[in-house]
Coordinates of C-alpha atoms and ligand atoms in Angstrom, one line a residue:
M1 CA -14.8 9.7 -10.8
T2 CA -16.0 7.6 -7.9
Q3 CA -16.0 9.1 -4.5
S4 CA -13.1 8.4 -2.1
V5 CA -13.9 6.2 0.9
V6 CA -11.4 8.2 3.0
S7 CA -10.3 11.7 2.2
L8 CA -7.7 13.4 4.4
R9 CA -7.3 17.0 3.6
N10 CA -4.2 18.7 5.0
I11 CA -4.7 17.3 8.5
R12 CA -2.2 18.3 11.1
K13 CA -1.7 17.6 14.8
T14 CA 0.4 19.7 17.2
Y15 CA 1.1 19.1 20.9
G16 CA 2.1 22.5 22.2
D17 CA 4.9 23.6 19.9
Y18 CA 5.6 20.1 18.8
V19 CA 4.3 19.2 15.3
A20 CA 3.4 15.5 15.3
V21 CA 1.8 15.5 11.9
E22 CA 1.6 18.3 9.3
N23 CA -0.2 18.8 6.0
F24 CA -1.1 15.2 5.5
S25 CA -3.4 14.6 2.5
L26 CA -4.6 11.2 1.2
E27 CA -7.4 9.8 -0.9
M28 CA -8.3 6.2 -0.5
H29 CA -10.5 4.4 -3.0
H30 CA -12.8 1.4 -2.4
G31 CA -11.0 -1.8 -1.6
E32 CA -7.6 -0.1 -1.6
I33 CA -5.0 -1.1 1.0
V34 CA -2.9 1.9 2.0
C35 CA 0.1 1.7 4.3
L36 CA 1.6 4.5 6.4
L37 CA 5.3 3.6 6.5
G38 CA 8.1 5.3 8.5
P39 CA 10.4 5.1 11.5
S40 CA 9.2 5.1 15.0
G41 CA 7.9 8.6 16.1
C42 CA 7.2 9.9 12.6
G43 CA 3.5 10.3 13.2
K44 CA 1.9 7.1 11.8
T45 CA -0.2 6.3 14.9
T46 CA -1.3 9.9 15.3
T47 CA -2.5 10.0 11.7
L48 CA -4.4 6.7 12.0
R49 CA -6.0 7.9 15.3
M50 CA -7.2 11.1 13.6
V51 CA -8.9 8.9 11.0
A52 CA -10.4 6.7 13.8
G53 CA -11.5 9.7 15.9
F54 CA -9.3 9.0 19.0
V55 CA -7.2 12.1 18.2
E56 CA -8.8 15.4 17.1
P57 CA -6.9 17.2 14.3
T58 CA -5.5 20.6 15.1
G59 CA -6.3 21.5 11.5
G60 CA -7.6 20.1 8.2
A61 CA -10.5 17.7 7.5
V62 CA -11.3 14.0 7.7
L63 CA -14.0 12.7 5.3
I64 CA -15.3 9.2 5.3
S65 CA -17.7 8.2 2.5
G66 CA -18.1 11.9 1.7
N67 CA -19.2 12.8 5.3
D68 CA -17.1 15.3 7.2
V69 CA -16.2 13.4 10.5
T70 CA -13.3 15.6 11.5
V71 CA -14.7 16.1 15.0
A72 CA -17.1 13.1 15.2
P73 CA -16.5 10.5 17.9
P74 CA -15.1 7.1 16.9
Y75 CA -18.4 5.2 17.0
R76 CA -19.9 7.6 14.5
R77 CA -17.2 7.1 11.9
D78 CA -17.9 3.8 10.2
T79 CA -14.4 2.6 10.9
G80 CA -13.1 -0.6 12.6
M81 CA -9.8 -0.5 14.3
V82 CA -7.3 -3.1 15.4
F83 CA -4.9 -1.7 18.0
Q84 CA -1.2 -2.5 18.2
S85 CA -1.7 -4.5 21.4
Y86 CA -5.1 -5.7 20.1
G87 CA -7.1 -4.2 23.0
L88 CA -9.3 -7.2 23.6
F89 CA -11.6 -7.2 26.6
P90 CA -10.0 -9.8 29.0
H91 CA -13.2 -10.6 30.8
M92 CA -15.1 -11.3 27.6
T93 CA -15.0 -14.5 25.6
V94 CA -14.0 -14.5 21.9
E95 CA -17.6 -14.3 20.8
Q96 CA -18.5 -11.6 23.3
N97 CA -15.5 -9.6 22.1
I98 CA -16.6 -10.0 18.5
A99 CA -20.2 -9.0 19.3
F100 CA -19.1 -5.9 21.2
G101 CA -19.6 -3.4 18.4
L102 CA -22.9 -5.0 17.5
D103 CA -24.2 -4.7 21.1
N104 CA -23.4 -1.0 20.8
R105 CA -25.4 -0.8 17.6
K106 CA -28.4 -2.5 19.2
M107 CA -28.5 -5.2 16.6
E108 CA -31.4 -7.7 16.8
K109 CA -30.4 -11.0 18.5
A110 CA -30.7 -13.5 15.7
A111 CA -28.9 -11.2 13.2
K112 CA -26.2 -10.6 15.8
R113 CA -25.7 -14.3 16.2
R114 CA -25.4 -14.8 12.5
R115 CA -22.9 -12.0 12.1
V116 CA -20.7 -13.4 15.0
D117 CA -20.8 -16.9 13.4
E118 CA -19.9 -15.4 10.0
M119 CA -16.9 -13.6 11.6
L120 CA -15.8 -16.7 13.5
N121 CA -15.9 -18.6 10.3
L122 CA -14.1 -16.0 8.3
T123 CA -11.2 -15.9 10.8
E124 CA -11.4 -19.7 11.5
L125 CA -12.0 -19.2 15.2
E126 CA -15.1 -21.3 15.6
A127 CA -13.4 -23.8 18.0
M128 CA -12.2 -20.9 20.2
R129 CA -15.5 -19.1 20.6
R130 CA -15.9 -19.6 24.3
R131 CA -12.3 -19.0 25.2
Y132 CA -10.9 -15.9 26.9
P133 CA -8.1 -13.8 25.4
K134 CA -5.5 -15.1 27.8
E135 CA -6.3 -18.6 26.6
L136 CA -5.3 -17.7 23.0
S137 CA -2.0 -17.4 21.2
G138 CA -0.8 -14.0 19.9
G139 CA -1.9 -14.9 16.4
Q140 CA -5.4 -16.0 17.5
Q141 CA -5.8 -12.8 19.6
Q142 CA -5.0 -10.8 16.5
R143 CA -7.7 -12.7 14.6
V144 CA -10.2 -11.9 17.3
A145 CA -9.3 -8.2 17.1
L146 CA -9.7 -8.4 13.3
A147 CA -13.1 -10.2 13.6
R148 CA -14.3 -7.6 16.1
A149 CA -13.3 -4.7 13.9
L150 CA -14.9 -6.3 10.8
A151 CA -18.1 -7.4 12.5
V152 CA -19.8 -4.0 12.2
R153 CA -19.0 -4.0 8.5
P154 CA -17.2 -0.7 8.6
A155 CA -16.3 1.3 5.5
V156 CA -12.7 1.4 6.6
L157 CA -10.5 -1.0 8.5
L158 CA -7.7 0.6 10.5
L159 CA -4.7 -1.5 11.6
D160 CA -1.9 -0.2 13.8
E161 CA 1.3 -2.3 13.5
P162 CA -0.8 -5.5 13.3
F163 CA 2.1 -7.9 13.3
S164 CA 4.6 -6.2 15.7
N165 CA 3.7 -8.4 18.7
L166 CA 4.4 -11.7 16.8
D167 CA 7.6 -13.6 16.3
A168 CA 9.2 -13.5 12.9
Q169 CA 7.9 -16.7 11.4
L170 CA 4.3 -16.3 12.6
R171 CA 4.5 -12.7 11.4
L172 CA 5.1 -13.8 7.8
R173 CA 2.3 -16.4 7.8
L174 CA -0.3 -14.1 9.4
R175 CA 0.7 -11.3 7.1
E176 CA -0.2 -13.5 4.1
E177 CA -3.4 -14.7 5.8
M178 CA -4.6 -11.2 6.7
H179 CA -3.8 -9.9 3.3
S180 CA -5.9 -12.5 1.6
L181 CA -8.7 -12.1 4.0
I182 CA -8.7 -8.3 3.5
K183 CA -8.7 -8.8 -0.2
R184 CA -11.5 -11.4 0.0
V185 CA -13.9 -9.1 1.9
N186 CA -12.6 -6.2 -0.3
I187 CA -12.5 -3.7 2.6
T188 CA -10.7 -0.4 2.3
T189 CA -7.8 -0.6 4.7
L190 CA -5.3 1.8 6.2
F191 CA -2.5 0.2 8.1
V192 CA 0.6 1.4 9.8
T193 CA 4.0 -0.2 9.9
H194 CA 7.7 0.6 10.3
D195 CA 8.6 -2.6 8.4
Q196 CA 9.3 -1.8 4.7
E197 CA 9.0 -5.4 3.7
E198 CA 5.6 -5.7 5.2
A199 CA 4.5 -2.5 3.4
L200 CA 5.8 -3.7 0.0
A201 CA 4.1 -7.1 0.4
I202 CA 0.7 -5.9 1.4
A203 CA 0.0 -2.4 0.2
D204 CA -1.6 -1.2 -3.0
K205 CA -0.3 2.3 -2.1
I206 CA 2.4 3.4 0.4
V207 CA 2.7 6.7 2.1
V208 CA 6.3 7.1 3.4
M209 CA 6.5 9.5 6.3
S210 CA 9.3 11.2 8.1
K211 CA 9.1 13.7 11.0
G212 CA 5.4 14.1 10.7
A213 CA 5.4 14.9 7.0
V214 CA 4.7 12.8 3.8
E215 CA 7.9 12.1 1.9
Q216 CA 6.4 10.2 -1.0
T217 CA 3.1 8.5 -1.9
G218 CA 3.1 5.8 -4.5
T219 CA 2.7 2.1 -5.4
P220 CA 5.2 -0.3 -3.9
S221 CA 7.2 -0.4 -7.1
E222 CA 7.2 3.4 -7.5
I223 CA 8.5 3.7 -4.0
Y224 CA 11.1 1.0 -4.4
D225 CA 12.3 1.7 -8.0
A226 CA 11.8 5.4 -8.2
P227 CA 12.2 6.9 -4.7
K228 CA 12.1 10.7 -4.8
T229 CA 14.3 11.4 -1.8
R230 CA 17.3 10.0 -0.1
F231 CA 15.2 9.2 2.9
V232 CA 12.8 7.1 0.9
A233 CA 15.6 5.4 -1.0
E234 CA 17.4 4.4 2.2
F235 CA 14.4 3.5 4.2
I236 CA 13.1 1.1 1.6
G237 CA 15.9 -1.4 1.0
A238 CA 19.6 -1.2 0.3
C239 CA 20.8 1.4 -2.2
N240 CA 23.9 3.2 -3.5
V241 CA 23.7 7.0 -3.2
V242 CA 26.3 8.8 -5.2
P243 CA 26.9 12.5 -6.0
A244 CA 26.6 13.0 -9.8
R245 CA 26.6 15.7 -12.4
T246 CA 26.0 16.1 -16.1
D247 CA 29.1 16.7 -18.2
S248 CA 29.3 18.8 -21.4
S249 CA 28.5 15.7 -23.6
G250 CA 25.2 15.2 -21.6
Q251 CA 26.4 12.1 -19.8
L252 CA 25.7 11.5 -16.1
V253 CA 29.1 11.4 -14.3
L254 CA 29.2 9.4 -11.1
D255 CA 32.9 8.9 -11.3
A256 CA 35.6 9.4 -14.0
E257 CA 35.2 5.7 -14.7
L258 CA 31.4 5.6 -14.4
K259 CA 29.6 7.7 -16.9
L260 CA 26.1 6.9 -18.2
P261 CA 24.0 8.2 -21.0
F262 CA 21.1 10.1 -19.4
D263 CA 18.0 11.6 -20.9
A264 CA 17.9 14.9 -19.0
P265 CA 20.7 17.2 -17.8
V266 CA 20.6 17.4 -14.0
G267 CA 23.5 19.7 -13.0
D268 CA 24.9 18.8 -9.6
A269 CA 22.7 16.0 -8.2
V270 CA 22.5 12.9 -6.1
A271 CA 22.0 9.6 -7.9
M272 CA 20.6 6.3 -6.5
I273 CA 21.2 2.8 -7.8
R274 CA 19.7 -0.3 -6.3
P275 CA 22.3 -3.1 -5.7
E276 CA 20.5 -5.5 -8.0
A277 CA 20.5 -3.0 -10.9
I278 CA 24.3 -3.6 -11.2
K279 CA 24.6 -6.9 -13.2
L280 CA 27.4 -9.1 -14.4
A281 CA 28.1 -8.3 -18.1
T282 CA 27.3 -11.2 -20.4
G283 CA 29.3 -10.1 -23.5
L284 CA 26.0 -9.3 -25.4
D285 CA 25.1 -6.3 -23.4
K286 CA 23.1 -3.3 -24.8
E287 CA 23.9 -1.3 -21.7
P288 CA 27.2 0.3 -20.9
V289 CA 29.9 -2.1 -19.4
F290 CA 32.3 -1.1 -16.7
K291 CA 35.4 -2.7 -15.2
A292 CA 35.1 -3.4 -11.5
T293 CA 37.1 -5.0 -8.7
V294 CA 35.5 -7.0 -5.9
V295 CA 36.2 -5.4 -2.5
S296 CA 34.3 -7.9 -0.4
S297 CA 31.4 -10.3 -0.7
S298 CA 29.0 -12.2 1.5
Y299 CA 27.3 -15.4 0.4
L300 CA 23.6 -15.2 1.2
G301 CA 22.6 -18.6 -0.2
Y302 CA 20.5 -17.6 -3.1
S303 CA 22.9 -14.8 -4.1
Y304 CA 25.8 -12.7 -3.1
R305 CA 25.9 -9.2 -1.6
T306 CA 29.1 -7.8 -3.0
V307 CA 31.0 -4.5 -2.6
I308 CA 32.6 -3.6 -5.9
R309 CA 34.9 -0.8 -6.9
I310 CA 34.5 1.2 -10.1
G311 CA 37.1 4.0 -10.4
S312 CA 37.1 5.5 -6.9
L313 CA 33.5 4.4 -6.0
N314 CA 32.5 1.6 -3.8
L315 CA 29.1 0.2 -4.8
L316 CA 26.8 -2.5 -3.4
M317 CA 25.9 -5.2 -6.0
D318 CA 23.4 -8.0 -5.3
G319 CA 23.1 -11.0 -7.5
R320 CA 24.0 -14.5 -8.4
F321 CA 27.4 -15.5 -9.9
P322 CA 27.8 -18.4 -12.3
S323 CA 30.2 -21.1 -10.9
E324 CA 33.1 -20.0 -13.1
I325 CA 33.1 -16.5 -11.7
S326 CA 34.1 -16.2 -8.0
P327 CA 33.4 -12.8 -6.3
A328 CA 36.5 -13.2 -4.1
P329 CA 38.1 -9.9 -2.9
G330 CA 40.5 -8.6 -5.6
A331 CA 38.7 -10.4 -8.5
S332 CA 38.0 -8.4 -11.7
L333 CA 34.5 -8.2 -13.0
S334 CA 32.7 -6.7 -16.0
V335 CA 29.4 -5.2 -14.9
T336 CA 26.5 -3.4 -16.7
I337 CA 24.2 -0.7 -15.3
D338 CA 20.9 0.1 -17.0
P339 CA 20.7 4.0 -17.0
R340 CA 16.9 3.7 -16.6
R341 CA 17.5 2.3 -13.2
V342 CA 19.6 5.2 -12.0
K343 CA 17.3 7.7 -10.3
I344 CA 18.0 11.3 -9.3
L345 CA 17.0 12.2 -5.7
R346 CA 15.8 15.5 -4.5
P347 CA 16.3 16.8 -1.0
S348 CA 13.6 16.0 1.6
E349 CA 11.1 18.8 2.5
K350 CA 12.1 18.4 6.1
Q351 CA 15.7 17.9 7.0
Ligands
ADP1 N1 -0.5 12.7 23.4 C1 0.7 13.2 23.0 N2 1.3 14.2 23.6 C2 2.5 14.7 23.2 N3 3.2 14.1 22.1 C3 2.7 13.1 21.5 C4 1.4 12.5 21.9 N4 1.1 11.5 21.1 C5 2.2 11.4 20.2 N5 3.1 12.3 20.5 C6 4.4 12.5 19.8 O1 4.1 12.6 18.4 C7 5.1 11.9 17.6 C8 4.5 10.9 16.7 O2 4.0 9.9 17.5 P1 3.3 8.6 16.8 O3 2.2 9.0 15.9 O4 2.9 7.7 17.9 O5 4.5 8.0 16.0 P2 4.6 6.5 15.3 O6 3.3 5.8 15.4 O7 5.0 6.9 13.9 O8 5.7 5.8 16.0 C9 6.1 11.3 18.6 O9 7.2 12.1 18.8 C10 5.3 11.3 19.9 O10 6.1 11.4 21.0
MG2 MG1 2.9 4.0 16.3

């Protein structure tokens, strides 16, 4: 097995009695993009700063490329960091900002110039090289911060909420640009966000955090399609969460009118169904079909978000409707649910 670029072993951080991060473990492989995702205050920045060296862990170990750097200062860690508010030096031009880390490393002049040019080219900032940060847009400042972090060719790139200072449209464009740039230079990247869509779009692996602890680590589709806890299910997109139990015939009972074949008995449990896993029946369905009544619906352009009633359960259903079927309140529908898309949730470690 190849060595991890970053290895976090049970790191924790406490401030007095307050536990900001506990028992956090993670292995990052070369070129992997990992996202720390969770609500504000859950410990994302603290974790990132323990990797960068700005916060010293209370316990555990941080290894980068196999070296234990748990107590090493930031400049000895082979990391490049982009701060939430970019942290550019206001009195330095774009190229001086980018060269900053190289100056610290006493790089030879010609090599330094080549590296700065390479970074300006990579981030398409050549025309801005003599400008000061205040003469740049938010997106351009972000690119300077990225170029500065990458200039030292770190083993790991660290990004703290890199898009949070940008407006919605620019955010989306820069997100795609940054993603393709990171993939092009194939740098191992750890980034922090509270935006689930951003995490799903960019990450190879997502670590969902709540109250300082890891709730679940997985690929975007594992996190979305098979969340392990209610917290993860509800944090990542819309979902139906329904108490359920297995009956004597082995079926999973969500309601007297909603029973599904299920591979394993679960006893008393909590089931999760994504809204798009409930589909209009076609008449040729292999999956079980249920009678439903429309409670309400909102037209979203591409599709409808509908609340339907099956037995005594109200469920969210997302999807398109053919023109002959109107999801008006009171309308009767036949829907199917694929039992493989029904997931059993377990309680969170931390309540
Ligand atoms: N220097 C500090 N002293 C005391 N508490 C802190 C300090 N830094 C962070 N915290 C607390 O630790 C928790 C996690 O903070 P942070 O990692 O910044 O969260 P996030 O980035 O997920 O929003 C918060 O409750 C925050 O108030
Ligand atoms: Mg933060």
